[in-house]
Each structure stands twice: as structure tokens, then as C-alpha cells.
Coordinates of C-alpha atoms and ligand atoms in Angstrom, one line a residue:
X167 CA 0.0 0.0 0.0
X168 CA 1.1 3.5 -0.7
X169 CA 0.4 6.3 1.8
X170 CA 2.6 9.4 2.1
X171 CA 4.8 9.5 5.2
X172 CA 2.8 12.2 6.9
X173 CA -0.3 10.0 6.9
X174 CA 1.8 7.2 8.4
X175 CA 3.0 9.5 11.1
X176 CA -0.6 10.4 11.8
X177 CA -1.3 6.7 12.2
X178 CA 1.1 6.6 15.1
X179 CA -0.6 9.6 16.8
X180 CA -3.9 7.8 16.3
X181 CA -2.5 4.6 17.7
X182 CA -1.3 6.5 20.8
X183 CA -4.8 7.8 21.4
X184 CA -6.4 4.4 20.8
X185 CA -4.0 2.7 23.2
X186 CA -4.7 5.3 25.9
X187 CA -8.5 4.9 25.4
X188 CA -8.1 1.1 25.7
X189 CA -6.2 1.6 28.9
X190 CA -8.9 3.8 30.2
X191 CA -11.6 1.3 29.4
X192 CA -9.5 -1.3 31.2
X193 CA -9.0 1.0 34.2
X194 CA -12.8 1.6 34.4
X195 CA -13.5 -2.1 34.9
X196 CA -10.5 -2.7 37.2
X197 CA -10.8 0.0 39.8
X198 CA -9.5 -1.1 43.2
X199 CA -12.8 0.2 44.6
X200 CA -14.8 -2.3 42.6
X201 CA -13.1 -5.3 44.2
X202 CA -13.5 -3.8 47.6
X203 CA -17.1 -2.9 47.0
X204 CA -17.9 -6.4 45.9
X205 CA -16.3 -7.7 49.1
X206 CA -18.1 -5.3 51.4
X207 CA -21.3 -5.9 49.4
X208 CA -21.3 -9.6 50.4
X209 CA -20.4 -8.7 54.0
X210 CA -23.4 -6.4 54.0
X211 CA -25.7 -9.1 52.6
X212 CA -24.5 -11.5 55.3
X213 CA -25.2 -8.9 58.0
X214 CA -28.7 -8.2 56.5
X215 CA -29.5 -11.9 56.7
X216 CA -28.4 -12.1 60.3
X217 CA -30.4 -9.0 61.1
X218 CA -33.5 -10.5 59.6
X219 CA -33.0 -13.8 61.5
X220 CA -32.4 -11.9 64.8
X221 CA -35.4 -9.6 64.3
X222 CA -37.6 -12.6 63.6
X223 CA -36.3 -14.3 66.7
X224 CA -37.0 -11.2 68.8
X225 CA -40.6 -11.1 67.4
X226 CA -41.1 -14.7 68.6
X227 CA -39.6 -13.9 72.0
X228 CA -41.8 -10.8 72.3
X229 CA -44.9 -12.9 71.6
X230 CA -43.7 -15.4 74.3
X231 CA -43.2 -12.5 76.7
X232 CA -46.8 -11.2 76.1
X233 CA -48.0 -14.7 76.9
X234 CA -45.9 -14.9 80.1
X235 CA -47.1 -11.4 81.2
X236 CA -50.7 -12.5 80.6
X237 CA -50.2 -15.7 82.6
X238 CA -48.8 -13.8 85.5
X239 CA -51.5 -11.2 85.4
X240 CA -54.2 -13.8 85.4
X241 CA -52.8 -15.3 88.6
X242 CA -52.5 -11.8 90.2
X243 CA -56.1 -11.0 89.3
X244 CA -57.2 -14.2 90.9
X245 CA -55.2 -13.4 94.0
X246 CA -56.7 -9.9 94.2
X247 CA -60.2 -11.4 94.0
X248 CA -59.5 -14.1 96.6
X249 CA -57.9 -11.6 98.9
X250 CA -61.0 -9.3 98.6
X251 CA -63.3 -12.1 99.5
X252 CA -61.1 -13.1 102.5
X253 CA -60.9 -9.5 103.7
X254 CA -64.7 -9.1 103.4
X255 CA -65.0 -12.0 105.8
X256 CA -68.2 -13.3 104.2
X257 CA -68.8 -17.0 103.8
X258 CA -68.4 -19.9 106.1
X259 CA -65.3 -20.7 107.9
X260 CA -64.8 -23.7 105.5
X261 CA -65.1 -21.4 102.5
X262 CA -62.6 -18.9 103.9
X263 CA -60.2 -21.8 104.7
X264 CA -60.5 -23.0 101.1
X265 CA -59.7 -19.5 99.8
X266 CA -56.7 -19.3 102.2
X267 CA -55.5 -22.6 100.8
X268 CA -56.0 -21.4 97.2
X269 CA -54.0 -18.2 97.9
X270 CA -51.1 -20.3 99.1
X271 CA -51.0 -22.4 95.9
X272 CA -51.6 -19.2 93.8
X273 CA -48.5 -17.6 95.4
X274 CA -46.4 -20.6 94.4
X275 CA -47.8 -20.5 90.9
X276 CA -47.2 -16.8 90.6
X277 CA -43.6 -17.2 91.6
X278 CA -43.1 -19.9 89.0
X279 CA -44.7 -17.8 86.3
X280 CA -42.7 -14.7 87.3
X281 CA -39.5 -16.8 86.9
X282 CA -40.6 -17.8 83.4
X283 CA -41.4 -14.2 82.6
X284 CA -38.0 -13.1 83.9
X285 CA -36.2 -15.7 81.8
X286 CA -38.1 -14.6 78.7
X287 CA -37.3 -11.0 79.4
X288 CA -33.6 -11.8 79.7
X289 CA -33.6 -13.6 76.4
X290 CA -35.4 -10.6 74.8
X291 CA -32.8 -8.3 76.2
X292 CA -29.9 -10.5 74.9
X293 CA -31.3 -10.6 71.4
X294 CA -32.0 -6.8 71.5
X295 CA -28.4 -6.2 72.4
X296 CA -27.3 -8.5 69.5
X297 CA -29.5 -6.6 67.1
X298 CA -28.1 -3.3 68.3
X299 CA -24.6 -4.6 67.7
X300 CA -25.5 -5.9 64.2
X301 CA -27.2 -2.6 63.3
X302 CA -24.1 -0.7 64.5
X303 CA -21.9 -2.9 62.3
X304 CA -24.2 -2.6 59.4
X305 CA -24.4 1.2 59.7
X306 CA -20.6 1.4 59.7
X307 CA -20.4 -0.9 56.7
X308 CA -23.0 1.2 54.9
X309 CA -20.9 4.3 55.5
X310 CA -17.7 2.6 54.2
X311 CA -19.7 1.4 51.1
X312 CA -21.0 5.0 50.5
X313 CA -17.5 6.5 50.8
X314 CA -16.1 3.8 48.4
X315 CA -18.9 4.4 45.9
X316 CA -18.1 8.1 46.0
X317 CA -14.4 7.4 45.4
X318 CA -15.4 5.0 42.6
X319 CA -17.7 7.6 40.9
X320 CA -15.1 10.3 41.3
X321 CA -12.4 8.1 39.6
X322 CA -14.9 7.1 36.9
X323 CA -15.7 10.7 36.2
X324 CA -11.9 11.5 36.0
X325 CA -11.4 8.6 33.6
X326 CA -14.4 9.8 31.5
X327 CA -13.0 13.3 31.4
X328 CA -9.6 12.0 30.4
X329 CA -11.2 9.8 27.7
X330 CA -13.1 12.8 26.3
X331 CA -9.9 14.9 26.2
X332 CA -7.7 12.1 24.8
X333 CA -10.3 11.0 22.3
X334 CA -11.0 14.5 21.1
X335 CA -8.6 14.6 18.1
X336 CA -9.3 11.0 17.1
X337 CA -11.8 11.7 14.4
X338 CA -9.7 14.4 12.7
X339 CA -6.6 12.2 12.9
X340 CA -8.5 9.3 11.4
X341 CA -9.6 11.5 8.5
X342 CA -6.0 12.6 8.0
X343 CA -4.8 9.0 7.9
X344 CA -7.2 8.3 5.1
X345 CA -9.7 5.6 4.4
X346 CA -7.5 3.0 2.8
X347 CA -4.7 3.1 5.4
X348 CA -7.2 3.4 8.2
X349 CA -9.1 0.3 7.0
X350 CA -5.8 -1.7 6.9
X351 CA -4.9 -0.4 10.3
X352 CA -8.2 -1.3 11.9
X353 CA -8.1 -4.8 10.5
X354 CA -4.6 -5.4 11.9
X355 CA -5.5 -3.7 15.2
X356 CA -8.5 -6.0 15.7
X357 CA -6.4 -9.1 15.2
X358 CA -3.4 -7.8 17.1
X359 CA -4.6 -7.1 20.5
X360 CA -5.4 -3.4 20.0
X361 CA -2.1 -2.3 18.3
X362 CA -2.3 -2.0 14.5
X363 CA 0.6 0.3 13.9
X364 CA 4.0 0.7 15.7
X365 CA 7.1 2.8 15.2
X366 CA 10.3 1.3 14.0
X367 CA 12.9 2.4 16.6
X368 CA 16.5 1.3 16.9
X369 CA 15.8 -1.4 14.4
X370 CA 13.1 -2.8 16.6
X371 CA 9.4 -3.2 16.0
X372 CA 7.5 -1.2 18.6
X373 CA 4.6 -3.7 18.3
X374 CA 6.2 -7.0 19.0
X375 CA 9.5 -5.5 20.3
X376 CA 11.6 -7.8 18.1
X377 CA 14.7 -6.6 16.3
X378 CA 14.4 -6.8 12.6
X379 CA 16.8 -9.0 10.7
X380 CA 19.3 -7.4 8.3
X381 CA 17.3 -8.6 5.2
X382 CA 14.1 -6.9 6.3
X383 CA 16.0 -3.8 7.4
X384 CA 17.6 -3.5 4.0
X385 CA 14.3 -3.9 2.3
X386 CA 12.8 -1.1 4.5
X387 CA 15.9 1.0 3.9
X388 CA 15.4 0.9 0.2
X389 CA 11.6 1.2 0.3
X390 CA 10.1 4.5 -0.8
X391 CA 8.9 6.8 2.0
X392 CA 5.3 6.4 1.0
X393 CA 5.4 2.7 0.9
X394 CA 3.6 1.2 3.9
X395 CA 5.9 -1.4 5.4
X396 CA 4.9 -4.2 7.8
X397 CA 6.7 -6.1 10.5
X398 CA 7.5 -9.6 9.2
X399 CA 7.0 -11.0 12.7
X400 CA 3.8 -9.5 13.9
X401 CA 2.4 -8.1 10.6
X402 CA 1.8 -4.7 12.2
X403 CA 2.3 -1.5 10.1
X404 CA 5.8 -0.3 10.8
X405 CA 6.1 3.5 10.7
X406 CA 9.6 4.8 10.1
X407 CA 10.8 7.5 12.5
X408 CA 14.0 9.5 12.8
X409 CA 15.0 7.0 15.5
X410 CA 14.5 4.0 13.3
X411 CA 18.2 3.3 13.1
X412 CA 18.2 2.6 9.3
Ligands
ZN561 ZN1 6.4 -6.6 15.1

């Protein structure tokens, strides 16, 4: 292919832009914040699960506590009624003795139920304290995640800004390279990991970094300036520069 030297030089400038844009795309998806966010995200999900379980457990215990409270209250009401009857002194001596007897067993029953109530209350307090601890941890985690998301978004905005600046001259350069050379370049770029054109520097291909053999060097030396030459190793377009060492 024939393309004047200036167009070939433009191709190097275009390649530099494309390479930087590729690096920016890579950087966007490999931000350190992304890995950390993924890690903290799974920790948050774990804490959320634990919180749901603990809150469910607390709900169960609170129901148990209401039942225990009601049981105790029922016995207390009965005691109050019996005591009132006893205090009124109405009824036969036998009746009053029976009430006295019942009051004794009610007192025992009340003590038992109050023990149960206390035990349930202690369990409720323990789970409430667990929940408070989980919520505190989850809150801290949420703050760390929010800060990281801010860092990530700031870094993404920076990269987007850089991409816009770097990419700005791309279209003009592509037009200056010209359709035929650009088409060849794009074809090679696609099949060569993103680099379609490289400078020849110190007898070395800037694409594959291999030193050219004397035969190829001699061929390039004698080639016209506007002849598009390619690296025999990697097939990339080799652009001659003042540092080519020819
Ligand atoms: Zn090469």
C-alpha cells in the first residue's frame, strides 16, 4: 500500500490515542474500589441476613413475653379477687379456709410464672443487644460502602474526562490518515490485541519488540517513503521515524 509519510505518522498519533483509550476502558473495569465494594457488598448481605433472623427471633420472644405477662396477670387478678373475699369475711369458715388454701398455691404458681417471665425478658434483652450490635456494624459498613462508591464515581468521572480529552482529536486524525490506510490499520488492530501500527525504533518493531533482521532492514531502507511497510514477525504496520536506526 502507498500512503505518504505524513499519513503514516498520523497513524502513530492515532494509535497512541487508541492505546490510551483502551487503557482507560480497562481501568474503568479494574478500579480497586470495585473489588473492595464487591467484598463489602457480600459482607453487608450477610449482616442483613443475620439481622432478619435476629429480628424474627426477637418477634417470637416478644410474643412469648406477652403470653408470660398475661399468665402472671391472670394469677395476680385471681389473688386480688380471693384476697378481697377473704378481707370481706363473708362466707363460712370452711369457704374462707378453702380460699386461704388457694391463695397459698396461687402464690407458688405466681412465683413460678414470674420466673418464666423473667427468663423470657432476659432472652429478649440479649437478642435486642445482639440486634443493636448488628445494626451498628451494618451502619458502619454502609458508610464505608457509600464512601467507596463516592471514590469510585469520582475516579470514573476522572477517567471519563480523560477519555473525552484524549479522544477529542481522534476523528480528525482518522480523517487525515485516510480511508485506505485506516481500513488496513483497523483490520490489523482488531487481530493484534489493539495495536495496529507501531514505530520502528532502533531497528526494533514497537509492536512485538523484536529486532528486525538485516534482510528486512535492508528492504525497508530501500523502500520509498510512501510505501507502507509491515513487520514480518507481527504483521503490524511499521512506521519509520527519525530514530529507526536505518
Ligand atoms: Zn512486530
